[in-house]
PDB file of C-alpha atoms in Angstrom:
ATOM      1  CA  MET A   5       0.000   0.000   0.000  1.00  0.00           C
ATOM      2  CA  ARG A   6       2.801   2.394   0.896  1.00  0.00           C
ATOM      3  CA  ASP A   7       4.556   1.653  -2.377  1.00  0.00           C
ATOM      4  CA  ARG A   8       1.376   2.370  -4.341  1.00  0.00           C
ATOM      5  CA  ILE A   9       0.916   5.719  -2.596  1.00  0.00           C
ATOM      6  CA  LYS A  10       4.562   6.585  -3.214  1.00  0.00           C
ATOM      7  CA  LYS A  11       4.264   5.623  -6.885  1.00  0.00           C
ATOM      8  CA  PHE A  12       1.023   7.601  -7.279  1.00  0.00           C
ATOM      9  CA  LYS A  13       2.629  10.639  -5.636  1.00  0.00           C
ATOM     10  CA  SER A  14       5.670  10.498  -7.919  1.00  0.00           C
ATOM     11  CA  GLU A  15       3.401  10.137 -10.976  1.00  0.00           C
ATOM     12  CA  LEU A  16       1.419  13.191  -9.878  1.00  0.00           C
ATOM     13  CA  GLU A  17       4.608  15.210  -9.504  1.00  0.00           C
ATOM     14  CA  LEU A  18       5.746  14.087 -12.969  1.00  0.00           C
ATOM     15  CA  TYR A  19       2.357  14.907 -14.548  1.00  0.00           C
ATOM     16  CA  SER A  20       2.372  18.285 -12.842  1.00  0.00           C
ATOM     17  CA  ARG A  21       5.805  19.163 -14.234  1.00  0.00           C
ATOM     18  CA  MET A  22       4.841  17.972 -17.716  1.00  0.00           C
ATOM     19  CA  THR A  23       1.525  19.837 -17.962  1.00  0.00           C
ATOM     20  CA  ASP A  24       1.780  22.772 -15.515  1.00  0.00           C
ATOM     21  CA  ILE A  25      -1.403  21.423 -13.963  1.00  0.00           C
ATOM     22  CA  ALA A  26      -1.038  23.474 -10.754  1.00  0.00           C
ATOM     23  CA  SER A  27      -1.195  26.754 -12.656  1.00  0.00           C
ATOM     24  CA  VAL A  28      -4.071  25.633 -14.886  1.00  0.00           C
ATOM     25  CA  SER A  29      -6.031  24.262 -11.902  1.00  0.00           C
ATOM     26  CA  ARG A  30      -5.503  27.472  -9.938  1.00  0.00           C
ATOM     27  CA  ARG A  31      -6.908  29.507 -12.847  1.00  0.00           C
ATOM     28  CA  TYR A  32      -9.919  27.224 -13.206  1.00  0.00           C
ATOM     29  CA  PHE A  33     -10.595  27.334  -9.466  1.00  0.00           C
ATOM     30  CA  VAL A  34     -10.592  31.143  -9.395  1.00  0.00           C
ATOM     31  CA  ILE A  35     -12.778  31.424 -12.514  1.00  0.00           C
ATOM     32  CA  GLY A  36     -15.219  28.817 -11.184  1.00  0.00           C
ATOM     33  CA  PHE A  37     -15.336  30.335  -7.701  1.00  0.00           C
ATOM     34  CA  PHE A  38     -15.895  33.797  -9.151  1.00  0.00           C
ATOM     35  CA  ASP A  39     -18.737  32.506 -11.355  1.00  0.00           C
ATOM     36  CA  GLY A  40     -20.362  30.649  -8.465  1.00  0.00           C
ATOM     37  CA  VAL A  41     -20.410  33.578  -6.045  1.00  0.00           C
ATOM     38  CA  LEU A  42     -21.523  36.158  -8.608  1.00  0.00           C
ATOM     39  CA  THR A  43     -24.245  33.948 -10.081  1.00  0.00           C
ATOM     40  CA  ILE A  44     -25.772  33.139  -6.693  1.00  0.00           C
ATOM     41  CA  LEU A  45     -25.476  36.738  -5.475  1.00  0.00           C
ATOM     42  CA  GLY A  46     -27.306  37.879  -8.606  1.00  0.00           C
ATOM     43  CA  MET A  47     -30.013  35.288  -8.032  1.00  0.00           C
ATOM     44  CA  ILE A  48     -30.412  36.206  -4.344  1.00  0.00           C
ATOM     45  CA  ILE A  49     -30.588  39.958  -5.012  1.00  0.00           C
ATOM     46  CA  GLY A  50     -33.034  39.435  -7.880  1.00  0.00           C
ATOM     47  CA  ALA A  51     -35.273  37.220  -5.734  1.00  0.00           C
ATOM     48  CA  HIS A  52     -35.382  39.779  -2.928  1.00  0.00           C
ATOM     49  CA  MET A  53     -36.146  42.640  -5.320  1.00  0.00           C
ATOM     50  CA  VAL A  54     -39.321  40.883  -6.464  1.00  0.00           C
ATOM     51  CA  GLY A  55     -40.480  40.961  -2.856  1.00  0.00           C
ATOM     52  CA  GLU A  56     -41.564  37.328  -2.735  1.00  0.00           C
ATOM     53  CA  ALA A  57     -38.295  35.738  -1.625  1.00  0.00           C
ATOM     54  CA  SER A  58     -38.416  32.875   0.858  1.00  0.00           C
ATOM     55  CA  SER A  59     -35.589  30.797   2.267  1.00  0.00           C
ATOM     56  CA  ARG A  60     -37.111  27.694   0.686  1.00  0.00           C
ATOM     57  CA  LEU A  61     -37.275  29.306  -2.753  1.00  0.00           C
ATOM     58  CA  ILE A  62     -33.755  30.727  -2.558  1.00  0.00           C
ATOM     59  CA  LEU A  63     -32.257  27.451  -1.311  1.00  0.00           C
ATOM     60  CA  SER A  64     -34.080  25.391  -3.914  1.00  0.00           C
ATOM     61  CA  ALA A  65     -33.212  27.706  -6.823  1.00  0.00           C
ATOM     62  CA  GLY A  66     -29.700  28.285  -5.454  1.00  0.00           C
ATOM     63  CA  VAL A  67     -28.810  24.596  -5.164  1.00  0.00           C
ATOM     64  CA  ALA A  68     -30.231  23.886  -8.634  1.00  0.00           C
ATOM     65  CA  THR A  69     -28.288  26.844 -10.062  1.00  0.00           C
ATOM     66  CA  ALA A  70     -25.072  25.790  -8.305  1.00  0.00           C
ATOM     67  CA  LEU A  71     -25.326  22.226  -9.630  1.00  0.00           C
ATOM     68  CA  ALA A  72     -26.149  23.379 -13.160  1.00  0.00           C
ATOM     69  CA  LEU A  73     -23.258  25.844 -13.066  1.00  0.00           C
ATOM     70  CA  GLY A  74     -20.902  23.147 -11.769  1.00  0.00           C
ATOM     71  CA  ILE A  75     -21.904  20.670 -14.486  1.00  0.00           C
ATOM     72  CA  SER A  76     -21.690  23.334 -17.184  1.00  0.00           C
ATOM     73  CA  SER A  77     -18.287  24.555 -15.968  1.00  0.00           C
ATOM     74  CA  SER A  78     -16.895  21.049 -15.665  1.00  0.00           C
ATOM     75  CA  TRP A  79     -18.115  19.934 -19.071  1.00  0.00           C
ATOM     76  CA  GLY A  80     -16.935  23.114 -20.799  1.00  0.00           C
ATOM     77  CA  ALA A  81     -13.537  22.951 -19.112  1.00  0.00           C
ATOM     78  CA  PHE A  82     -13.110  19.295 -20.070  1.00  0.00           C
ATOM     79  CA  GLU A  83     -13.875  19.945 -23.722  1.00  0.00           C
ATOM     80  CA  ALA A  84     -11.556  22.983 -23.824  1.00  0.00           C
ATOM     81  CA  GLU A  85      -8.744  21.284 -21.884  1.00  0.00           C
ATOM     82  CA  ARG A  86      -9.000  18.049 -23.867  1.00  0.00           C
ATOM     83  CA  ILE A  87      -8.197  20.039 -26.999  1.00  0.00           C
ATOM     84  CA  GLU A  88      -5.493  22.197 -25.385  1.00  0.00           C
ATOM     85  CA  GLN A  89      -3.813  19.207 -23.754  1.00  0.00           C
ATOM     86  CA  LYS A  90      -3.864  17.290 -27.062  1.00  0.00           C
ATOM     87  CA  ILE A  91      -2.209  20.241 -28.822  1.00  0.00           C
ATOM     88  CA  MET A  92       0.532  20.349 -26.153  1.00  0.00           C
ATOM     89  CA  LYS A  93       0.976  16.575 -26.320  1.00  0.00           C
ATOM     90  CA  ASP A  94       1.235  16.642 -30.130  1.00  0.00           C
ATOM     91  CA  ARG A  95       3.912  19.364 -29.947  1.00  0.00           C
ATOM     92  CA  LYS A  96       5.949  17.278 -27.505  1.00  0.00           C
ATOM     93  CA  GLU A  97       5.603  14.199 -29.719  1.00  0.00           C
ATOM     94  CA  LYS A  98       6.765  16.182 -32.719  1.00  0.00           C
ATOM     95  CA  ALA A  99       9.737  17.667 -30.848  1.00  0.00           C
ATOM     96  CA  LEU A 100      10.750  14.273 -29.436  1.00  0.00           C
ATOM     97  CA  LEU A 101       9.945  12.355 -32.647  1.00  0.00           C
ATOM     98  CA  ILE A 102       7.825   9.803 -30.781  1.00  0.00           C
ATOM     99  CA  ASN A 103       4.291   8.455 -30.605  1.00  0.00           C
ATOM    100  CA  SER A 104       3.357   8.941 -26.953  1.00  0.00           C
ATOM    101  CA  LYS A 105       0.210   6.801 -26.904  1.00  0.00           C
ATOM    102  CA  GLU A 106      -0.060   5.054 -23.549  1.00  0.00           C
ATOM    103  CA  CYS A 107       3.194   6.480 -22.208  1.00  0.00           C
ATOM    104  CA  SER A 108       3.707   9.098 -19.471  1.00  0.00           C
ATOM    105  CA  ILE A 109       3.237  12.045 -21.830  1.00  0.00           C
ATOM    106  CA  ASP A 110      -0.162  10.795 -22.999  1.00  0.00           C
ATOM    107  CA  ARG A 111      -1.311   9.900 -19.463  1.00  0.00           C
ATOM    108  CA  ALA A 112      -0.122  13.239 -18.067  1.00  0.00           C
ATOM    109  CA  HIS A 113      -2.101  15.275 -20.573  1.00  0.00           C
ATOM    110  CA  ARG A 114      -5.249  13.157 -20.166  1.00  0.00           C
ATOM    111  CA  PHE A 115      -4.938  13.451 -16.389  1.00  0.00           C
ATOM    112  CA  ALA A 116      -4.543  17.249 -16.646  1.00  0.00           C
ATOM    113  CA  ALA A 117      -7.769  17.532 -18.658  1.00  0.00           C
ATOM    114  CA  TYR A 118      -9.701  15.513 -16.058  1.00  0.00           C
ATOM    115  CA  VAL A 119      -8.264  17.383 -13.056  1.00  0.00           C
ATOM    116  CA  SER A 120      -8.922  20.789 -14.627  1.00  0.00           C
ATOM    117  CA  SER A 121     -12.529  19.907 -15.414  1.00  0.00           C
ATOM    118  CA  VAL A 122     -13.206  18.549 -11.918  1.00  0.00           C
ATOM    119  CA  ILE A 123     -11.733  21.659 -10.273  1.00  0.00           C
ATOM    120  CA  HIS A 124     -13.660  23.984 -12.578  1.00  0.00           C
ATOM    121  CA  GLY A 125     -16.851  22.058 -11.798  1.00  0.00           C
ATOM    122  CA  VAL A 126     -16.414  21.872  -8.028  1.00  0.00           C
ATOM    123  CA  ALA A 127     -15.281  25.494  -7.486  1.00  0.00           C
ATOM    124  CA  PRO A 128     -18.577  27.208  -8.422  1.00  0.00           C
ATOM    125  CA  ILE A 129     -20.570  24.739  -6.305  1.00  0.00           C
ATOM    126  CA  ILE A 130     -18.419  25.445  -3.235  1.00  0.00           C
ATOM    127  CA  ALA A 131     -18.608  29.183  -3.905  1.00  0.00           C
ATOM    128  CA  ALA A 132     -22.383  29.119  -4.403  1.00  0.00           C
ATOM    129  CA  PHE A 133     -23.020  27.438  -1.067  1.00  0.00           C
ATOM    130  CA  ILE A 134     -21.253  30.214   0.868  1.00  0.00           C
ATOM    131  CA  PRO A 135     -23.964  32.859   0.315  1.00  0.00           C
ATOM    132  CA  LEU A 136     -26.727  30.225   0.453  1.00  0.00           C
ATOM    133  CA  LEU A 137     -25.754  28.987   3.925  1.00  0.00           C
ATOM    134  CA  PRO A 138     -27.425  31.827   5.916  1.00  0.00           C
ATOM    135  CA  TYR A 139     -30.803  30.817   4.448  1.00  0.00           C
ATOM    136  CA  VAL A 140     -30.523  27.493   6.267  1.00  0.00           C
ATOM    137  CA  PHE A 141     -30.203  29.113   9.721  1.00  0.00           C
ATOM    138  CA  LEU A 142     -31.653  32.621   9.581  1.00  0.00           C
ATOM    139  CA  PRO A 143     -34.967  34.268   8.721  1.00  0.00           C
ATOM    140  CA  THR A 144     -35.106  35.337   5.074  1.00  0.00           C
ATOM    141  CA  GLU A 145     -34.520  39.081   5.536  1.00  0.00           C
ATOM    142  CA  GLU A 146     -31.634  38.617   7.990  1.00  0.00           C
ATOM    143  CA  ALA A 147     -30.156  35.926   5.759  1.00  0.00           C
ATOM    144  CA  PHE A 148     -30.075  38.372   2.838  1.00  0.00           C
ATOM    145  CA  THR A 149     -27.654  40.775   4.561  1.00  0.00           C
ATOM    146  CA  VAL A 150     -25.432  37.949   5.794  1.00  0.00           C
ATOM    147  CA  ALA A 151     -25.482  36.204   2.390  1.00  0.00           C
ATOM    148  CA  VAL A 152     -24.410  39.305   0.481  1.00  0.00           C
ATOM    149  CA  SER A 153     -21.721  40.054   3.107  1.00  0.00           C
ATOM    150  CA  LEU A 154     -20.396  36.480   2.925  1.00  0.00           C
ATOM    151  CA  GLY A 155     -20.381  36.603  -0.872  1.00  0.00           C
ATOM    152  CA  PHE A 156     -18.414  39.853  -0.884  1.00  0.00           C
ATOM    153  CA  ALA A 157     -16.037  38.593   1.825  1.00  0.00           C
ATOM    154  CA  SER A 158     -15.334  35.340  -0.032  1.00  0.00           C
ATOM    155  CA  LEU A 159     -14.536  37.281  -3.219  1.00  0.00           C
ATOM    156  CA  PHE A 160     -12.129  39.483  -1.260  1.00  0.00           C
ATOM    157  CA  VAL A 161     -10.427  36.472   0.353  1.00  0.00           C
ATOM    158  CA  VAL A 162      -9.951  34.615  -2.958  1.00  0.00           C
ATOM    159  CA  GLY A 163      -8.589  37.789  -4.577  1.00  0.00           C
ATOM    160  CA  ALA A 164      -6.220  38.362  -1.653  1.00  0.00           C
ATOM    161  CA  VAL A 165      -4.966  34.762  -1.731  1.00  0.00           C
ATOM    162  CA  MET A 166      -4.343  34.979  -5.481  1.00  0.00           C
ATOM    163  CA  GLY A 167      -2.548  38.286  -4.944  1.00  0.00           C
ATOM    164  CA  LYS A 168      -0.299  36.613  -2.358  1.00  0.00           C
ATOM    165  CA  VAL A 169       0.453  33.720  -4.719  1.00  0.00           C
ATOM    166  CA  ALA A 170       1.389  36.147  -7.506  1.00  0.00           C
ATOM    167  CA  ASN A 171       3.298  38.540  -5.184  1.00  0.00           C
ATOM    168  CA  PHE A 172       0.847  41.355  -5.909  1.00  0.00           C
ATOM    169  CA  ASN A 173      -0.521  43.740  -3.308  1.00  0.00           C
ATOM    170  CA  VAL A 174      -2.804  41.455  -1.271  1.00  0.00           C
ATOM    171  CA  ILE A 175      -5.314  44.157  -0.278  1.00  0.00           C
ATOM    172  CA  MET A 176      -5.603  45.578  -3.794  1.00  0.00           C
ATOM    173  CA  SER A 177      -6.035  42.080  -5.255  1.00  0.00           C
ATOM    174  CA  GLY A 178      -8.831  41.398  -2.777  1.00  0.00           C
ATOM    175  CA  VAL A 179     -10.485  44.735  -3.523  1.00  0.00           C
ATOM    176  CA  ARG A 180     -10.396  44.040  -7.280  1.00  0.00           C
ATOM    177  CA  MET A 181     -12.359  40.812  -6.768  1.00  0.00           C
ATOM    178  CA  LEU A 182     -14.694  42.505  -4.287  1.00  0.00           C
ATOM    179  CA  LEU A 183     -15.470  45.217  -6.851  1.00  0.00           C
ATOM    180  CA  ALA A 184     -16.854  42.553  -9.185  1.00  0.00           C
ATOM    181  CA  GLY A 185     -19.353  41.594  -6.489  1.00  0.00           C
ATOM    182  CA  VAL A 186     -20.327  45.206  -5.876  1.00  0.00           C
ATOM    183  CA  MET A 187     -20.734  45.819  -9.636  1.00  0.00           C
ATOM    184  CA  THR A 188     -22.904  42.699  -9.942  1.00  0.00           C
ATOM    185  CA  ALA A 189     -25.124  43.852  -7.065  1.00  0.00           C
ATOM    186  CA  LEU A 190     -25.492  47.330  -8.582  1.00  0.00           C
ATOM    187  CA  LEU A 191     -26.245  46.095 -12.107  1.00  0.00           C
ATOM    188  CA  VAL A 192     -28.725  43.468 -10.928  1.00  0.00           C
ATOM    189  CA  THR A 193     -30.443  46.130  -8.821  1.00  0.00           C
ATOM    190  CA  LEU A 194     -30.495  48.732 -11.615  1.00  0.00           C
ATOM    191  CA  PHE A 195     -31.636  46.454 -14.438  1.00  0.00           C
ATOM    192  CA  SER A 196     -34.010  44.207 -12.521  1.00  0.00           C
ATOM    193  CA  PRO A 197     -37.286  43.680 -14.423  1.00  0.00           C
ATOM    194  CA  SER A 198     -39.067  44.248 -11.083  1.00  0.00           C
ATOM    195  CA  HIS A 199     -38.707  48.018 -11.730  1.00  0.00           C
ATOM    196  CA  PHE A 200     -40.710  47.789 -14.942  1.00  0.00           C
ATOM    197  CA  ILE A 201     -43.265  45.042 -14.339  1.00  0.00           C
TER     198      ILE A 201
END
């Protein structure tokens, strides 16, 4: 068992070096997380603007939206990464004058496509549940304030963490992500059909 774990770990390290999977996965996580938080915040704000929001409705629509977003993100990422990873694999084959079918190069690029798609699919689901959580424990109107605050805070934290990874200003990186949440809230509020119907 120990040998299998050791072998699996060394294969992961090799695949990571061959495909830059850490960088690609990090990008997909941030994009997916960003999509998840903003989509659910938009849905929550829109539901409250209609004036008929209930915790049951928001949780039901929110979970369905999160799952649909996760499936969509995962599927889209897999299709995009499958092509990109094949292009990279073909370039390596050409440079090395080999056919890499069923060798480490082929396995590494297939693995990278799967990992990227899973991360891009899971990230928006995790992100979506953050602003939905208050609706499980709090009355609807109180949950709204907490949900929006949690959504904004999670955007700031992810931005700050990415800023730290890239050696950017951590606060400014967090604020940049937070601004996306604020812009979403403003635009959803301004252009809500509830103003016109």
